[in-house]
GROMACS .gro file of C-alpha atoms in nm:
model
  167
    1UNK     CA    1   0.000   0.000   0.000
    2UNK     CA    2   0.293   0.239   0.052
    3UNK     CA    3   0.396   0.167  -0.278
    4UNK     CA    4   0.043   0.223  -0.421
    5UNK     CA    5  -0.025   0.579  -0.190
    6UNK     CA    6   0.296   0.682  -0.118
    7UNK     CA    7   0.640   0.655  -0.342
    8UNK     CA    8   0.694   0.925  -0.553
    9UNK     CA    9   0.432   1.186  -0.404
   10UNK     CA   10   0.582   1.527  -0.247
   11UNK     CA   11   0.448   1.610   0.108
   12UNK     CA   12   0.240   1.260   0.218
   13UNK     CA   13   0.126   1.276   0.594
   14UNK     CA   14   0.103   0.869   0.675
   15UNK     CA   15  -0.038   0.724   0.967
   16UNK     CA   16   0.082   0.424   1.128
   17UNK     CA   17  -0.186   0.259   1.352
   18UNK     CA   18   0.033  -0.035   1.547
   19UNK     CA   19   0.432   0.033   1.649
   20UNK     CA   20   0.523  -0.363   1.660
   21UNK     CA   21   0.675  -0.523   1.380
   22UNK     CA   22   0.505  -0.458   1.074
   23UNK     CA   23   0.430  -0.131   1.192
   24UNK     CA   24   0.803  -0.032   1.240
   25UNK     CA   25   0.827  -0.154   0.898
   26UNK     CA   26   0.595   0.061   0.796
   27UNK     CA   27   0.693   0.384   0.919
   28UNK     CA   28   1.093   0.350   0.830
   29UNK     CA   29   0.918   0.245   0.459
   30UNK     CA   30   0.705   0.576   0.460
   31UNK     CA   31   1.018   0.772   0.601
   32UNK     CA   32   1.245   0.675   0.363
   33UNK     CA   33   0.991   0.783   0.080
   34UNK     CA   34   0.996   1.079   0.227
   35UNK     CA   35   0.660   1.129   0.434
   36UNK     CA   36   0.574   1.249   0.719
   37UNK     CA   37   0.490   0.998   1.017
   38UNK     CA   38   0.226   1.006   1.274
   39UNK     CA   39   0.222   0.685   1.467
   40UNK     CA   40  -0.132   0.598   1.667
   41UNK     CA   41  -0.046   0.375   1.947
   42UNK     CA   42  -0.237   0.289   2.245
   43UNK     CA   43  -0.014   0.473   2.457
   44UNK     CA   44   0.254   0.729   2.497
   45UNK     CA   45   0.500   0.444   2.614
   46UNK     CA   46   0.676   0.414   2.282
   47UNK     CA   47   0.683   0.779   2.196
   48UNK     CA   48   1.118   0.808   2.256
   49UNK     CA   49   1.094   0.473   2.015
   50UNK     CA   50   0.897   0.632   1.756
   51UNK     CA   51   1.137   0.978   1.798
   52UNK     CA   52   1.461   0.775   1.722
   53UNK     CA   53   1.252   0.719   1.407
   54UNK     CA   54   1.143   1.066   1.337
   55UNK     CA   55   0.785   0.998   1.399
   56UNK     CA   56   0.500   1.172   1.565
   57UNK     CA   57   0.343   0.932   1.822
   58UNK     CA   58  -0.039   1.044   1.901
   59UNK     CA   59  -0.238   0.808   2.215
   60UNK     CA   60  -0.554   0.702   2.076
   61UNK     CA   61  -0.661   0.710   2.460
   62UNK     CA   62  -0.608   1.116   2.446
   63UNK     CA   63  -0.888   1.242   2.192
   64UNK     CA   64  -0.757   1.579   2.199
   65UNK     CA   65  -0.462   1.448   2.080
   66UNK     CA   66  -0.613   1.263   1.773
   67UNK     CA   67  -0.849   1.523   1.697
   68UNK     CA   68  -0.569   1.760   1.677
   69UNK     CA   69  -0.477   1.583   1.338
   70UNK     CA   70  -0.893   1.631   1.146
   71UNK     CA   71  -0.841   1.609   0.814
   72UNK     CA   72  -0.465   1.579   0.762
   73UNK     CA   73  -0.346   1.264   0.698
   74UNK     CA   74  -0.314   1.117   0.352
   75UNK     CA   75  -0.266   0.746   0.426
   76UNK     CA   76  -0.371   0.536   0.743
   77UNK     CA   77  -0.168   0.175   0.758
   78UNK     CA   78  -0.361   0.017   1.010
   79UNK     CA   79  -0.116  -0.305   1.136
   80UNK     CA   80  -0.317  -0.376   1.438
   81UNK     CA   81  -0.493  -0.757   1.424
   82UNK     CA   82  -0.699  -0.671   1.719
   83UNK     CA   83  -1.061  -0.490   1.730
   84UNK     CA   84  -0.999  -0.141   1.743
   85UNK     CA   85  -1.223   0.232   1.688
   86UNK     CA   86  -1.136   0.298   1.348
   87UNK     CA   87  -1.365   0.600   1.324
   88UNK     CA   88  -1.119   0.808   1.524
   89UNK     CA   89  -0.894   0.759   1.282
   90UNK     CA   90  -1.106   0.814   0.974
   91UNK     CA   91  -1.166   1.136   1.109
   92UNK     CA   92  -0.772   1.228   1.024
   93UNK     CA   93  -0.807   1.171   0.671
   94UNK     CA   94  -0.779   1.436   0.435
   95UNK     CA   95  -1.102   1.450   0.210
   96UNK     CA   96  -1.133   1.301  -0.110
   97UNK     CA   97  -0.776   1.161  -0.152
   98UNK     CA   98  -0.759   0.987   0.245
   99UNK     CA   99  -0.716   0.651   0.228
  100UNK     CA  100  -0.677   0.369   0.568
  101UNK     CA  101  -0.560   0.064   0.450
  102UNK     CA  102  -0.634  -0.275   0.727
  103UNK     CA  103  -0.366  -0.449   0.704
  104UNK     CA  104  -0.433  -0.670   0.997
  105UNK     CA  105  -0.691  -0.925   0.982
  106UNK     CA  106  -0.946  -0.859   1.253
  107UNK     CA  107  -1.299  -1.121   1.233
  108UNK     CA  108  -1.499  -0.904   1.389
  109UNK     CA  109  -1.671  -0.698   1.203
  110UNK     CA  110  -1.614  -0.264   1.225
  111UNK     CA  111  -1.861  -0.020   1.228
  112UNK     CA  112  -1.793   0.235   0.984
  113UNK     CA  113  -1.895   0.566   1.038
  114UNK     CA  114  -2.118   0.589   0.679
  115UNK     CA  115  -2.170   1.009   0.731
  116UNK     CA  116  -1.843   1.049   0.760
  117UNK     CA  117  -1.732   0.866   0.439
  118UNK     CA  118  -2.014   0.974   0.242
  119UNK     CA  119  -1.929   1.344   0.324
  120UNK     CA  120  -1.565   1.324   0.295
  121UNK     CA  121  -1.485   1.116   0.009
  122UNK     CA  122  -1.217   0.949   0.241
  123UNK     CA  123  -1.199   0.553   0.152
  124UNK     CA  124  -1.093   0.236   0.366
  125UNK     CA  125  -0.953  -0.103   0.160
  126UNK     CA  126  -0.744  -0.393   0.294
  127UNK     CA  127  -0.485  -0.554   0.158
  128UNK     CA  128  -0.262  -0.884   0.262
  129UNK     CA  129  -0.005  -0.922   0.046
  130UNK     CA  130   0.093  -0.773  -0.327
  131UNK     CA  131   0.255  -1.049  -0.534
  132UNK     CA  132   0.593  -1.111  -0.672
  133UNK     CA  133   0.650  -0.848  -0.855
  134UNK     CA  134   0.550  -0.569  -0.575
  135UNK     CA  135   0.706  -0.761  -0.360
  136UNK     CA  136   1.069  -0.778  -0.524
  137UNK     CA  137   0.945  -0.379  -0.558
  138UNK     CA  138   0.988  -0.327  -0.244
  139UNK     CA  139   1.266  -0.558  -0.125
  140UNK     CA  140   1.483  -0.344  -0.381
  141UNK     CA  141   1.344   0.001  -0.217
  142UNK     CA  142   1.438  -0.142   0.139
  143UNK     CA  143   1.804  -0.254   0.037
  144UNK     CA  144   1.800   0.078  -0.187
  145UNK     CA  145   1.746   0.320   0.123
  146UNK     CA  146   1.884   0.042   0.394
  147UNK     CA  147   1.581   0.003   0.538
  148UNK     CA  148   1.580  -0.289   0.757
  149UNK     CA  149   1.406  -0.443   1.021
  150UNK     CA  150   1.556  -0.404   1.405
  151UNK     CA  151   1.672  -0.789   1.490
  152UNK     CA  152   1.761  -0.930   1.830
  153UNK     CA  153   1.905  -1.300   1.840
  154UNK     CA  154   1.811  -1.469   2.117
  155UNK     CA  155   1.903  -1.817   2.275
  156UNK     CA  156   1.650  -2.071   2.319
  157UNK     CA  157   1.659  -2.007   2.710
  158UNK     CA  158   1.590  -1.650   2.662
  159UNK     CA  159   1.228  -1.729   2.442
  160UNK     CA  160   0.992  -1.693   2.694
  161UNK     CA  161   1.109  -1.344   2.869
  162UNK     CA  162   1.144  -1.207   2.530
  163UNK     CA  163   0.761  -1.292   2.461
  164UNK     CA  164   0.710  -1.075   2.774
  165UNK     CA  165   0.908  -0.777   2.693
  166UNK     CA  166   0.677  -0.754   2.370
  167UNK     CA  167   0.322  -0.739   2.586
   0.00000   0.00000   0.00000
């Protein structure tokens, strides 16, 4: 999707809703096409995180905060495979040309806020995964720009406090 919304437009404002894996990805992708990043996280915990980064971090728990950002951001990636208010975040799109893409798959059903679509023009589409060819796209954009993914090697003994540092 950042290929599709993004590369090669001047001034993008992307949202990033999720700051684990795919959504640090994500916003050292839209950096290094050149966009501005607002993160949406539950918290404010990761904000030094999303800093080192040259992101915005916004707390979906501090309305003010969210509602600060009406109207200008062109592209939501929405990484988060849990249920979540995604009318909040609709409400950051820019008219017409906003666009959140789901990324993670969530069964429950959302409730989309229908007024706010039909009066904006903003748009919401998912997408899982865009073939070979977008794929090898991309892989060439991240060695390109050395954009790479932050690893840790662990030992075997060390797997289960490592799946507590990431809750």
């Amino acid at each position: 999707p950042l290929s599709r919304h993004v590369k090669g437009k001047k001034d993008q404002h992307v949202g990033v809703v999720g700051f684990g894996g795919l959504g640090m990805m994500a916003v050292k992708i839209a950096k290094a096409m050149g966009a501005k990043v607002t993160i949406f996280s539950r918290s404010n915990a990761k904000k030094g995180e999303a800093a080192a980064l040259g992101a915005e971090l916004v707390a979906t728990s501090e309305p003010e905060a969210v509602g600060a950002l009406a109207r200008s951001v062109d592209t939501i990636i929405d990484t988060v495979s849990d249920f979540h208010d995604i009318g909040q975040l609709i409400s950051t799109l820019k008219p017409v040309t906003g666009t959140l893409v789901l990324l993670g798959g969530v069964p429950k059903p959302y409730e989309l806020p229908a007024f706010s679509l039909l009066f904006t023009g903003t748009r919401v589409e998912g997408s899982a995964i865009g073939g070979c060819d977008l794929t090898q796209e991309m892989l060439e954009f991240c060695h390109a720009n050395k954009v790479a993914p932050d690893l840790e090697i662990i030992s075997a003994k060390e797997a289960e406090a490592a799946l507590h540092k990431l809750h």
